[in-house]
Coordinates of C-alpha atoms in Angstrom, one line a residue:
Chain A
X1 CA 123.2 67.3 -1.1
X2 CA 124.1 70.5 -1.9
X3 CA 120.2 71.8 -2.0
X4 CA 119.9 70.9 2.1
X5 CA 123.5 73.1 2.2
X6 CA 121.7 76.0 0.8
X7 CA 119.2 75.6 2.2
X8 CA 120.4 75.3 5.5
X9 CA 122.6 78.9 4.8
X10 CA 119.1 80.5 3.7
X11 CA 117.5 79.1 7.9
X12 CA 121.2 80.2 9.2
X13 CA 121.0 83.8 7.5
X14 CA 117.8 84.9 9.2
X15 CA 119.7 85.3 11.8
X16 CA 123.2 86.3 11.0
X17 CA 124.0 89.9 11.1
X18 CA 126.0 90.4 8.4
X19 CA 125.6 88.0 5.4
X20 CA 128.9 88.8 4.5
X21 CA 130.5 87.0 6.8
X22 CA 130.5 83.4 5.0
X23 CA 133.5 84.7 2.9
X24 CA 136.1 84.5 5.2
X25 CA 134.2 81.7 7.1
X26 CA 135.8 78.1 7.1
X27 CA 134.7 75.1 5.2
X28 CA 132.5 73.8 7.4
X29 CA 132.1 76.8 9.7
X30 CA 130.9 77.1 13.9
X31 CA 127.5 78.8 13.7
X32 CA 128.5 80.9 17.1
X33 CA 132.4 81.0 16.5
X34 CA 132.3 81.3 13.2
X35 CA 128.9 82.9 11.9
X36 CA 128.2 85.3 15.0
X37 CA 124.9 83.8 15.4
X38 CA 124.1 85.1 19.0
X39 CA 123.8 81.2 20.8
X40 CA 120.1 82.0 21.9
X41 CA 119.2 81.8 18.6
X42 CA 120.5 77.5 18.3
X43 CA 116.8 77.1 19.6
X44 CA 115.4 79.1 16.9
X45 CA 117.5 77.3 13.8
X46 CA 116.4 74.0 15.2
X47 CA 112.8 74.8 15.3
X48 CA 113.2 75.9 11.6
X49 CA 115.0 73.0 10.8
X50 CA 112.3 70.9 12.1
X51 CA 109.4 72.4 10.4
X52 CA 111.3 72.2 7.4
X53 CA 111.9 69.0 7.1
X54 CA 109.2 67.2 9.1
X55 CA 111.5 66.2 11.5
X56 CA 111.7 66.3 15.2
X57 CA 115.4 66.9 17.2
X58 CA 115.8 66.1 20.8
X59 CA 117.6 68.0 23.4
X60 CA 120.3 65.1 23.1
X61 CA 120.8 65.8 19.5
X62 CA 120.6 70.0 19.8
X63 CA 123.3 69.6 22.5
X64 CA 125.7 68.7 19.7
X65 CA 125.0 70.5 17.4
X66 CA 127.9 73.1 16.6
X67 CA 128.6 73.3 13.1
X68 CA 126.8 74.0 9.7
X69 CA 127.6 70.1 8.6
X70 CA 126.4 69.0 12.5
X71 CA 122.8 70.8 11.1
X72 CA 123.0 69.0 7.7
X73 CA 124.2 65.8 9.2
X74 CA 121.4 66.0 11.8
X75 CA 118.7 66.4 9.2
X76 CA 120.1 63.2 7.2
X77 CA 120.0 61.1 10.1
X78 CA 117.0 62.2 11.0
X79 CA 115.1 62.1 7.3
X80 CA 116.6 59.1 6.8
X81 CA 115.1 57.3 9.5
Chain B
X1 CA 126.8 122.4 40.5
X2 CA 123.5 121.3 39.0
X3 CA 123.9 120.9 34.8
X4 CA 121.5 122.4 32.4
X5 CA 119.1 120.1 30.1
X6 CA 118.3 120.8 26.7
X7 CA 115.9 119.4 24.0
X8 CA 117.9 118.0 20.6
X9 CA 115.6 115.9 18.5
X10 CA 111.9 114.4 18.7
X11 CA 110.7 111.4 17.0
X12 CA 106.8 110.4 17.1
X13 CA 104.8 107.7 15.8
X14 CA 101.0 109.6 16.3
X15 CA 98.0 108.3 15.3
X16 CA 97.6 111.3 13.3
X17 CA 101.0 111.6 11.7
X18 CA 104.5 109.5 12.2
X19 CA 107.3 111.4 11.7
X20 CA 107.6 114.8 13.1
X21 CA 106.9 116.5 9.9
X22 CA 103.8 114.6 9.2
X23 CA 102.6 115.3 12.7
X24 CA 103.4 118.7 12.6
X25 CA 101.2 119.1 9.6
X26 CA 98.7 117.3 11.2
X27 CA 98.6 119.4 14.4
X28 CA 98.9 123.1 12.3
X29 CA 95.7 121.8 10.7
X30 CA 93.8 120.2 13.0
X31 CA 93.5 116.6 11.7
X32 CA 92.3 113.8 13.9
X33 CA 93.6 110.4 13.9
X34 CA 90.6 108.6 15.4
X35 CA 89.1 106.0 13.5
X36 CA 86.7 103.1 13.7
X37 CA 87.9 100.2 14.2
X38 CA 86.2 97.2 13.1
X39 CA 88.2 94.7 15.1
X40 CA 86.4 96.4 18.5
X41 CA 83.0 96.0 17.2
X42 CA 83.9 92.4 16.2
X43 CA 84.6 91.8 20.0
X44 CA 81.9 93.6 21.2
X45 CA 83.6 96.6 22.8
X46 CA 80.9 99.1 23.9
X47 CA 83.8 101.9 22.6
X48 CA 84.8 100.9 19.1
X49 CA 87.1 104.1 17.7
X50 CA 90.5 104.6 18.4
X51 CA 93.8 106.2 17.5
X52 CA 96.1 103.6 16.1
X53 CA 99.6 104.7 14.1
X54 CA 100.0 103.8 10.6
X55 CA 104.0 103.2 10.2
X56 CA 104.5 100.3 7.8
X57 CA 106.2 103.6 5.4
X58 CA 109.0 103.9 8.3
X59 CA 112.8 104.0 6.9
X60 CA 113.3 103.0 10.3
X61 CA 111.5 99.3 10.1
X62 CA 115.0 97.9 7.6
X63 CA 117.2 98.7 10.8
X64 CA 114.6 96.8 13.4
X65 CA 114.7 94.0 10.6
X66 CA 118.4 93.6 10.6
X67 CA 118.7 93.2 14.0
X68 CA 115.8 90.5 14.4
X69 CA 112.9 92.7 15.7
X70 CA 110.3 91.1 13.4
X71 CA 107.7 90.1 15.7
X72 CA 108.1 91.7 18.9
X73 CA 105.8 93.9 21.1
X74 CA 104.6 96.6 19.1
X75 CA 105.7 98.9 22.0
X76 CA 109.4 98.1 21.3
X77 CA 108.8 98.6 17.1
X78 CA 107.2 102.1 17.8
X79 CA 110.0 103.3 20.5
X80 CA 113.0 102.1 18.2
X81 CA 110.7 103.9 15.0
X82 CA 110.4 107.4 17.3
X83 CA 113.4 106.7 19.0
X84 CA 115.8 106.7 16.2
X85 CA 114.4 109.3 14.5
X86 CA 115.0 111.7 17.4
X87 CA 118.6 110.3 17.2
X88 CA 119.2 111.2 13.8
X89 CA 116.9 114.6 14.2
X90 CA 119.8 115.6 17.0
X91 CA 122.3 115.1 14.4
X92 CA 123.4 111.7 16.2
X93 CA 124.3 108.8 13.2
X94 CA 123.3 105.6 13.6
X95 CA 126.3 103.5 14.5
X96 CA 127.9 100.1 12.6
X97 CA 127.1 97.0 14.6
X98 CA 131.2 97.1 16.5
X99 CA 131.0 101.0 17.2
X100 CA 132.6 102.1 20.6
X101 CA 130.5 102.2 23.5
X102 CA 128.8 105.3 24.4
X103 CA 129.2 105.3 28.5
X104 CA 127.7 108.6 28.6
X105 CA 124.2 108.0 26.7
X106 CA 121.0 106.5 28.7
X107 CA 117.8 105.6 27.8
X108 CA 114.3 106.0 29.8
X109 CA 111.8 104.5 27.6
X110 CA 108.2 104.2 29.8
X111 CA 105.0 102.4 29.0
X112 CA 101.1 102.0 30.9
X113 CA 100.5 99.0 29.3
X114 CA 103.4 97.0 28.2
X115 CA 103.7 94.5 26.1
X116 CA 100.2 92.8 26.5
X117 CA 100.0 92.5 22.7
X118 CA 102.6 90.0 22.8
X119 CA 101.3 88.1 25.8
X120 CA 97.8 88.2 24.2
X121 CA 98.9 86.9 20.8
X122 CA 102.0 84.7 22.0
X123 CA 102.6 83.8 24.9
X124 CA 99.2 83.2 26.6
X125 CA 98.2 80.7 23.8
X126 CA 101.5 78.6 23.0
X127 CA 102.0 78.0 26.9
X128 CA 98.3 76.5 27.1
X129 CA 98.9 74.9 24.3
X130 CA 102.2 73.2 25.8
X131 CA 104.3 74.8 22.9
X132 CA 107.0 76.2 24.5
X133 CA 109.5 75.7 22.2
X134 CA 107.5 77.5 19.4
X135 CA 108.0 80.9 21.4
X136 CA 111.6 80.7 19.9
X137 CA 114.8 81.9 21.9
X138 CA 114.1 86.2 21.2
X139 CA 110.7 85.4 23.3
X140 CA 111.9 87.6 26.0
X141 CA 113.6 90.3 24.8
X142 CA 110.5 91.0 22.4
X143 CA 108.2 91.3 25.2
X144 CA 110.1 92.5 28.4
X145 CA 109.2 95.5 29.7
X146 CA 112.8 97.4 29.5
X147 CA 112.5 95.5 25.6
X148 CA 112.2 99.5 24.0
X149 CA 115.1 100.9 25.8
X150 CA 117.0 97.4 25.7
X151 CA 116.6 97.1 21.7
X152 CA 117.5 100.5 21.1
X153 CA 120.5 100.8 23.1
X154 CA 121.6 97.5 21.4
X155 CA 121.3 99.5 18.2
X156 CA 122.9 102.5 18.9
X157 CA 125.7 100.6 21.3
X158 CA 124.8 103.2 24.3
X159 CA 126.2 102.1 27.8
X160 CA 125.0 104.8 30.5
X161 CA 121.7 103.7 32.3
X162 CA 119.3 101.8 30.2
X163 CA 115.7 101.2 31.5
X164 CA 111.6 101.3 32.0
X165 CA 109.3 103.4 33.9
X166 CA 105.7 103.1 34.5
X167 CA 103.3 105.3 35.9
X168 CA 100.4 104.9 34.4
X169 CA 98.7 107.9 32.0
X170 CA 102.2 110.2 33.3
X171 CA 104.5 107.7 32.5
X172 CA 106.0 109.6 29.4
X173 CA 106.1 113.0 30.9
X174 CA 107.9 110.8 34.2
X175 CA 110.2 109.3 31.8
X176 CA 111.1 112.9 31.1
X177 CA 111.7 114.0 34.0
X178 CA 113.7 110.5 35.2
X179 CA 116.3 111.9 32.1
X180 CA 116.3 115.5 33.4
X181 CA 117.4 114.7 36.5
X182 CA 120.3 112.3 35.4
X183 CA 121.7 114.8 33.3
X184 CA 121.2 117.8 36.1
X185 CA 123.3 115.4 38.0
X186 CA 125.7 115.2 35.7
X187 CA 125.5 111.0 35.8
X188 CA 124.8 111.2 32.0
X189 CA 125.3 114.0 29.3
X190 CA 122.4 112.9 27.2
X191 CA 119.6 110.6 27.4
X192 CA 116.6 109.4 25.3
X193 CA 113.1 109.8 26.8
X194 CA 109.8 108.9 25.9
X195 CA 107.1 106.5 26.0
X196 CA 105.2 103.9 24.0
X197 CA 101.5 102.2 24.2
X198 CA 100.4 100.2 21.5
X199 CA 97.2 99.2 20.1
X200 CA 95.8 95.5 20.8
X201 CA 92.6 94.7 21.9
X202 CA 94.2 93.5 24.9
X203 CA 95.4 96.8 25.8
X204 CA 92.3 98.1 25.8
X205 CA 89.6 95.9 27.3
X206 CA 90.1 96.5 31.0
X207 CA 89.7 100.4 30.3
X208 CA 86.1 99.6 28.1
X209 CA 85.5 97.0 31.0
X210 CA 85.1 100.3 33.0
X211 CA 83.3 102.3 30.9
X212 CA 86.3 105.2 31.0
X213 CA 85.9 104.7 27.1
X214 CA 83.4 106.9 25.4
X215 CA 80.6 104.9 24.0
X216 CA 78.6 107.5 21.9
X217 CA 80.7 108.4 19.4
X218 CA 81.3 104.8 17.4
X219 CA 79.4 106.4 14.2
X220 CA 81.4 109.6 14.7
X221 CA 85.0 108.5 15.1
X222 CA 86.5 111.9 14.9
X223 CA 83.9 113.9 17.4
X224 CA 84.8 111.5 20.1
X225 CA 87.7 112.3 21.6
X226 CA 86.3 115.8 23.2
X227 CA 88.3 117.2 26.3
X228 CA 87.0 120.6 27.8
X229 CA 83.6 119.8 25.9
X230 CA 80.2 119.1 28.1
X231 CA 79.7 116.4 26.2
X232 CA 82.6 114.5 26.4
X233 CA 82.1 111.1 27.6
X234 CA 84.9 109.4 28.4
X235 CA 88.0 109.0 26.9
X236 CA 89.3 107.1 23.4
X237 CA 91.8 105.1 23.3
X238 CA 95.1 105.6 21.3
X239 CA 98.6 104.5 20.6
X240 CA 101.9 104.9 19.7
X241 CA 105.3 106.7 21.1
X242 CA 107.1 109.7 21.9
X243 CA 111.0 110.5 22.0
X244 CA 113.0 113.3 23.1
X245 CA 116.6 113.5 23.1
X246 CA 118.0 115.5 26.6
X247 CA 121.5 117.0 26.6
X248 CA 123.8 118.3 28.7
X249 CA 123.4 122.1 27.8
X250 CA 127.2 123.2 27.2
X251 CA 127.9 119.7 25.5
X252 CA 124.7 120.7 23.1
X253 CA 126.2 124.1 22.0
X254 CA 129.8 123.1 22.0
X255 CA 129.1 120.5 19.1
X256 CA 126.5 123.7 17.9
X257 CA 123.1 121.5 17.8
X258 CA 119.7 122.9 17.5
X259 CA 117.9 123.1 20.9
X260 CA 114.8 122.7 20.6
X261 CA 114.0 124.3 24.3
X262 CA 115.7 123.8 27.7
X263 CA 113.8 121.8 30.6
X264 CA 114.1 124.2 33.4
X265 CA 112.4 122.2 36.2
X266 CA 109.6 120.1 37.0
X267 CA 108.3 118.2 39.8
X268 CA 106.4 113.9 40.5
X269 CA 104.7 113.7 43.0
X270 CA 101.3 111.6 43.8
X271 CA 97.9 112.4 45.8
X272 CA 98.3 109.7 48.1
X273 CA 94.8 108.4 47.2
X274 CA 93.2 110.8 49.6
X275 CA 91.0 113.8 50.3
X276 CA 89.0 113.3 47.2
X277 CA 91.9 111.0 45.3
X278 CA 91.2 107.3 44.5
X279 CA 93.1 104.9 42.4
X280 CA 90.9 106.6 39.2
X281 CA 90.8 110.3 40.5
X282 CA 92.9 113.1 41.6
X283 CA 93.4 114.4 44.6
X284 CA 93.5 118.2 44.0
X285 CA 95.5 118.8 47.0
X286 CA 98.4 116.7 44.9
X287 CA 97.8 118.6 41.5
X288 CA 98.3 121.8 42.5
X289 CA 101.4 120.9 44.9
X290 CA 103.0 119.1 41.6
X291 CA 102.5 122.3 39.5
X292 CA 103.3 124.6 42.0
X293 CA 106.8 122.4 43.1
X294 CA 107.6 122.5 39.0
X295 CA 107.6 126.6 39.0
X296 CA 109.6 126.2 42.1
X297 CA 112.4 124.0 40.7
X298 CA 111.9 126.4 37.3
X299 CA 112.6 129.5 39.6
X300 CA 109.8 131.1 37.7
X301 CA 106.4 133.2 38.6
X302 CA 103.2 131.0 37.5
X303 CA 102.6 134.4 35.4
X304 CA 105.5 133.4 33.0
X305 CA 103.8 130.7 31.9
X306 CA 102.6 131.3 28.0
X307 CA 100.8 127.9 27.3
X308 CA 99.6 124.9 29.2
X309 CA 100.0 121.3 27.1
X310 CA 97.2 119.7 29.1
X311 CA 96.6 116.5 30.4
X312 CA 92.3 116.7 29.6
X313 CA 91.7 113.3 28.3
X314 CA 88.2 114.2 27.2
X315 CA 86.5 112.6 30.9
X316 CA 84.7 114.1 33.5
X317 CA 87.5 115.1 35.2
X318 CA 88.1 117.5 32.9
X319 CA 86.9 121.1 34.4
X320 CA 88.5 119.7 37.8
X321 CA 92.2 119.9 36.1
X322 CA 91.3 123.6 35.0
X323 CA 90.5 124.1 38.4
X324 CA 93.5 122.8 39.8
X325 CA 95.2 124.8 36.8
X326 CA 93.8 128.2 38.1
X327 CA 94.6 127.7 42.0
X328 CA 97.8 126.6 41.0
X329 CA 98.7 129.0 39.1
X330 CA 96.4 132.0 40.5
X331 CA 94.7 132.5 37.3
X332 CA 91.7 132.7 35.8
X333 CA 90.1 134.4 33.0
X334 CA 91.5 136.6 30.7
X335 CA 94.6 136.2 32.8
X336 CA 94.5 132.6 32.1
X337 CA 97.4 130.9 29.9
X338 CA 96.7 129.3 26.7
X339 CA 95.7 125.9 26.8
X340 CA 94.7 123.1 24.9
X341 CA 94.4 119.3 24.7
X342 CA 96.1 116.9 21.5
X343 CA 94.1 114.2 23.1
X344 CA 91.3 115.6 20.3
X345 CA 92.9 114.6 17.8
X346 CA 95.1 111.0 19.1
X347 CA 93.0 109.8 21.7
X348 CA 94.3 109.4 24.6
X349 CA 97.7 107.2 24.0
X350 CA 98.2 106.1 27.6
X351 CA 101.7 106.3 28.7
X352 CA 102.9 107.8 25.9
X353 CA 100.5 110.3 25.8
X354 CA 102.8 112.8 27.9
X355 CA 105.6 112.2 25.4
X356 CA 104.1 112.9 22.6
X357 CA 102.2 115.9 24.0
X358 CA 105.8 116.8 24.6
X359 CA 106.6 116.8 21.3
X360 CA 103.8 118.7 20.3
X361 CA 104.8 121.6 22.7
X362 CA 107.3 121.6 22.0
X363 CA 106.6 121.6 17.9
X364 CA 104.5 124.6 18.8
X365 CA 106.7 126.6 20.7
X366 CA 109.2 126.1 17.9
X367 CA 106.8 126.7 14.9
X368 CA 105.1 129.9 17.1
X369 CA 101.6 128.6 17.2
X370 CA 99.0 127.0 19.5
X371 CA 97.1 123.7 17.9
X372 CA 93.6 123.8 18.1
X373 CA 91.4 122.1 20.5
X374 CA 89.0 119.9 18.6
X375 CA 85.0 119.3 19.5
X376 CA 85.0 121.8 22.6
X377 CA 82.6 123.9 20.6
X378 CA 80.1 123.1 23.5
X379 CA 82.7 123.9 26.3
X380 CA 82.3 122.7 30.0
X381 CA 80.2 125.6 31.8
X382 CA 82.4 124.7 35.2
X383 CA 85.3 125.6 32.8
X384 CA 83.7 128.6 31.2
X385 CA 83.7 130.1 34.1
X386 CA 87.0 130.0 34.8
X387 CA 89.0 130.6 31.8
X388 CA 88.1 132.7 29.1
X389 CA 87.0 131.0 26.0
X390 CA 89.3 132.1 23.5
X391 CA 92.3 131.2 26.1
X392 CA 90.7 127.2 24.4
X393 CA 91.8 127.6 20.4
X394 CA 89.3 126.2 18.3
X395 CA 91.6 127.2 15.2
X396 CA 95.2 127.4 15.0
X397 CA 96.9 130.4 16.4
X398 CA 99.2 131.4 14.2
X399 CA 102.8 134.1 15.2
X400 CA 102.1 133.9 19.1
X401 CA 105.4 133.8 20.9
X402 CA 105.9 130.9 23.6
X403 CA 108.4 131.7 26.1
X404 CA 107.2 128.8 28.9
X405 CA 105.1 126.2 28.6
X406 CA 104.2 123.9 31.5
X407 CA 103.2 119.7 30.3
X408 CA 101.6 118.0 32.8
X409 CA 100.4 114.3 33.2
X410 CA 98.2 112.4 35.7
X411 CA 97.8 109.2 36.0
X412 CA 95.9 105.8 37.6
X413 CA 97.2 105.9 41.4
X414 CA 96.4 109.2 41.7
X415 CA 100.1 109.8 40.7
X416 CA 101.2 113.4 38.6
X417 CA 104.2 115.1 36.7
X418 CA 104.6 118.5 35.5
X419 CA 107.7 119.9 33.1
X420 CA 108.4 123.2 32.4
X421 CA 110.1 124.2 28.8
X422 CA 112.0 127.0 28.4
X423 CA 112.2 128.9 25.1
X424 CA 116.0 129.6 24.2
X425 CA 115.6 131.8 21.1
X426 CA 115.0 135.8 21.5

């Protein structure tokens, strides 16, 4: 569990600014909100995501994604299948 | 009241040197940047030597990394490399990411060529290949044309006007001029001008296509690039970027920076594509009209003029830019400025090539010398007759004072700029 949450952070930093920004981040924090991640870049965390993993994610499914946990819960749901 | 323009900082990226101390050393010695370049004779070019940068030591490439530059046209890497370095050479710091806006900074960042490199590599094949999604979200911004003077503003958080020029082979020396005229106008008080063209082989098929690339030369990569010579055989090819950073003169010496020289006029103009001009050649009628119209908006006599940085891009059309040199000027002979062409040692960088000829006048007026000209041993004999030979430096000129130099550019479309550089110290 925790590996796909670090490893998620390591996709998500590539495009954060300034990496120190997850300490005063919340729990489960908004990657635009939250992180600064300029929103163009959703397209580019996605396509990570998938090569990653194998997996594919549909406009459907990148339309919701918001938070760190929507990325990690996408990738279960989608592995798992 | 028109404002006065001053030089603060240079940054290059040269085929023979990045960084303007390598470059100086390079052009004080005469070193050549021209190489051959196996990747040509791969794809069977008939010219296979070029001029391309080496900058993989830049300080410069951390900052592009941070903000997500990895990848992008190599015209926007080489304008952000030259670009801040001519920030931080004017004694400008490089901001944090929330600085205040700086409303009164622009940027005029040219190219000829663009960003085919990206095209080429990118975007041509993923889109046949029905792989849009794979061009990734920063697609755009790493290959749009204003991409150099977008990235960098983004950088340095600059707010006055921020934009792309092209004009073929004079785009850097336009881009100069473009700055010059926003500050005379007082809509900016400083502005960062230049030019970049990189190297890809798709940047420089259509000019081997025409056979304006030298083809004799691909065992001798240095003695290729020959303007003035009457052997020269067309030009080579080079790349990389030029940046100047213009101020508002009383804004430059209030905060005491060093000026590097003052632009005291200059003048675009274009040939109209007649009486002897076509898309590829000038009309002379135009040339001389540009240089004479720079003098004019200078306010100086054509026998002020210490040094000519020329245009001579090592073609046929060589001795006709002398000529149009002498009528313009109504010299000849011993009377006859200096004059001399970097083009022998970069190639001919395209659009940058007036900006970073820029910065070599402008190295030289500073430094008191005049660079050689390399491989005119065998000089034109149309141009031997007008200008005598040792006004053409085959060796550095070392302790010669430059009080005005004159930088010209002409370009496909028959289009032409001229600057004229002042020298502020006694």
């Amino acid at each position: 569990m925790d590996t796909i949450k670090n490893e998620v952070k390591e996709i998500l930093n590539k495009y954060i600014f300034d990496k120190k920004i997850w300490t005063n981040a919340p729990e489960n924090p908004r990657i635009i909100l939250d992180l600064k991640i300029n929103s163009a870049r959703i397209v580019d965390i996605v396509l990570d995501v998938e090569e990653k993993y194998g997996i594919e994610i549909d406009d459907k499914a990148l339309e919701k994604i918001i938070t760190v946990e929507d990325v990690i819960n996408t990738i279960k749901l989608k592995a798992d299948k | 009241m028109k404002k006065r323009v001053v030089i603060t900082g240079m940054g290059v990226v040269a085929p023979n040197g990045t960084g303007v101390e390598n470059f100086l050393h390079s052009i004080q010695n005469g070193v050549s940047g021209i190489r051959f370049i196996e990747e040509l004779k791969n794809l069977n070019f008939g010219c296979q030597i070029g001029g391309i940068p080496e900058f993989n030591d830049s300080p410069y490439l951390q900052i592009l990394e941070q903000y997500g530059l990895n990848g992008c046209s190599k015209i926007i890497t080489l304008s952000c490399i030259a670009g801040l370095e001519a920030w931080e050479d004017a004694g400008f710091q490089i901001p944090e990411r929330e600085s205040a806006v700086d409303y009164e900074t622009g940027i005029i960042i040219g190219s000829g060529i663009g960003s085919a490199d990206i095209f080429g590599e990118r975007i041509v094949p993923l889109t046949n290949e029905k792989q849009i999604k794979k061009l990734r979200s920063t697609i755009v911004e790493h290959s749009m044309l204003s991409g150099p003077s977008a990235n960098l503003a983004g950088i340095l958080g600059l707010g006055n006007q921020i934009t792309f020029n092209s004009s073929a082979c004079s785009t850097g020396t336009e881009a100069i001029l473009m700055s010059f005229e926003r500050i005379r106008s007082g809509q900016a008080i400083s502005m960062i001008a230049g030019a970049a063209d990189t190297y890809s082989p798709y940047c420089w098929s259509g000019f081997d296509s025409m056979r304006v690339l030298t083809r004799k030369y691909n065992e001798e990569p240095e003695k290729g690039s020959r303007p003035m010579s009457e052997s020269a055989s067309g030009f080579v090819p080079g790349a990389g970027a030029g940046i100047i950073i213009l101020e508002e003169y009383e804004t430059a010496i209030k905060r005491n920076a060093k000026i590097y020289g003052e632009i005291v006029g200059g003048h675009i103009n274009a040939g109209g594509q007649r009486s002897g001009g076509t898309m590829s050649a000038p009309n002379s009628e135009g040339v001389i009209r540009c240089i004479k119209n720079a003098m004019k908006d200078a306010c100086i006599e054509s026998k002020q003029i210490d040094y000519i940085s020329g245009h001579l891009s090592s073609t046929m059309a060589d001795p006709i830019e002398i000529k149009n040199w002498t009528e313009a000027l109504g010299r000849q002979g011993n009377e006859f400025p200096y004059i001399n062409s970097l083009k022998s040692m970069t190639g001919h960088t395209i659009g940058a090539a007036g900006a970073i000829e820029t910065v070599a006048a402008l190295l030289q007026m500073n430094h008191n010398f005049i660079h050689p000209s390399l491989n005119c041993e065998d000089l034109h004999p149309e141009i031997k007759k007008l200008v005598a030979p040792e006004k053409i430096p085959h060796t550095t000129i070392n302790d010669i004072k430059i009080k005005y130099l004159a930088k010209s550019s002409f370009g496909f479309g028959d289009v032409n700029a001229c600057v004229i550089i002042k020298n502020l110290k006694d």
